[in-house]
């Protein structure tokens, strides 16, 4: 039966000929391509996870808490403590990675006959999850320097009247932060076109020079802020994402979530991690310093760099970015080619990993000048 291919099956038309999402998972000494936190979880936290999971194991014959109330309560406390904006359990919803949160939002507010817009280049999963949920995708514009072109964005919203607007801040893959004034203006534009949901993807907010946009939720029921434990918390393997919004939004996503979607093991592990936010956010400070060092050294080497508020740096420019990606890989360092012409993206790793990366790109410069 190996002669049967995807397109021989009766798959949906919009999936035909498409490729799945996926960064290459290559076995290379230095992997700086998926914006993971390079530091493993601290040993006391590993112990605590084992304890809490053992406890959860004793009741695995039962379904987990469908509403994940304890976890959402702790997440709400974390958001309140770090933003100064009061967030309660009714404002928070959690799922298996923020990708599942985004999927639930699109199943609820997008879907067949509806559209979503994002300002590209941005996180490619916004377009892919739109496609997977049957939501039409509109690619909005950005300026040359990768900031959002407000006038053009407002025009695109007015013309297309999307049902969902994605704003990623700090943006991936460029690292660009979006100022609160711009988010407010886009929210107003979206509501003027027709009532629509504005989703602010703050996957990297803990690494930002600026503050979270959580305070903007006040009085704006059509605004959603999505977050993840995959990046700053150093727990990409856990698969835990969450959102903060008006309680009505949390009620609405209940209509599409699968029953018991968040396993008892996941809830126990995330709860253990939330007991250690102090240590985990300590690593964030180190990574921000390393991010800033990458920017300084890349500029000193004569590369162009996009201002970054995330745990990665977009650098260029290259006539053939894929060729440069390959040359860096030949030197044992895996960075990311996001398909943005002329640019590549490197994740801030440990100081040693970053040194290995900087050595590799220094050699490339030397090679060019000889
Ligand atoms: C990495 C990333 C996420 C995280 O997805 P998870 O499913 O939580 O791992 C979400 N949004 C953006 C912009 C990202 O880069």
Tab-separated table of C-alpha atoms and ligand atoms in Angstrom, residues 96-99 123 126 168 172 201 203-204 228 230-231 239-241, ligand 1:
chain	number	residue	atom	x	y	z
A	96	UNK	CA	-1.786	21.971	25.346
A	97	UNK	CA	0.552	24.722	24.157
A	98	UNK	CA	-0.552	28.147	23.009
A	99	UNK	CA	-1.004	26.564	19.590
A	123	UNK	CA	4.472	33.346	13.291
A	126	UNK	CA	-1.287	31.617	12.705
A	168	UNK	CA	2.439	39.056	17.702
A	172	UNK	CA	8.509	36.036	15.617
A	201	UNK	CA	0.350	36.606	20.931
A	203	UNK	CA	4.802	34.088	23.561
A	204	UNK	CA	8.033	36.049	24.152
A	228	UNK	CA	3.035	30.004	26.762
A	230	UNK	CA	7.397	26.944	26.134
A	231	UNK	CA	9.839	29.849	26.009
A	239	UNK	CA	2.990	21.712	26.157
A	240	UNK	CA	1.214	24.336	28.216
A	241	UNK	CA	-0.221	27.530	26.787
B	1	LIG	C1	6.833	29.475	20.064
B	1	LIG	C2	5.627	30.298	19.821
B	1	LIG	C3	4.413	29.940	20.390
B	1	LIG	C4	4.393	28.772	21.318
B	1	LIG	O1	3.637	27.734	20.978
B	1	LIG	P1	3.403	26.574	22.051
B	1	LIG	O2	2.345	25.808	21.401
B	1	LIG	O3	2.951	27.246	23.313
B	1	LIG	O4	4.692	25.858	22.234
B	1	LIG	C5	3.308	30.744	20.187
B	1	LIG	N1	3.400	31.863	19.471
B	1	LIG	C6	4.552	32.256	18.922
B	1	LIG	C7	4.639	33.547	18.189
B	1	LIG	C8	5.697	31.466	19.073
B	1	LIG	O5	6.843	31.821	18.485
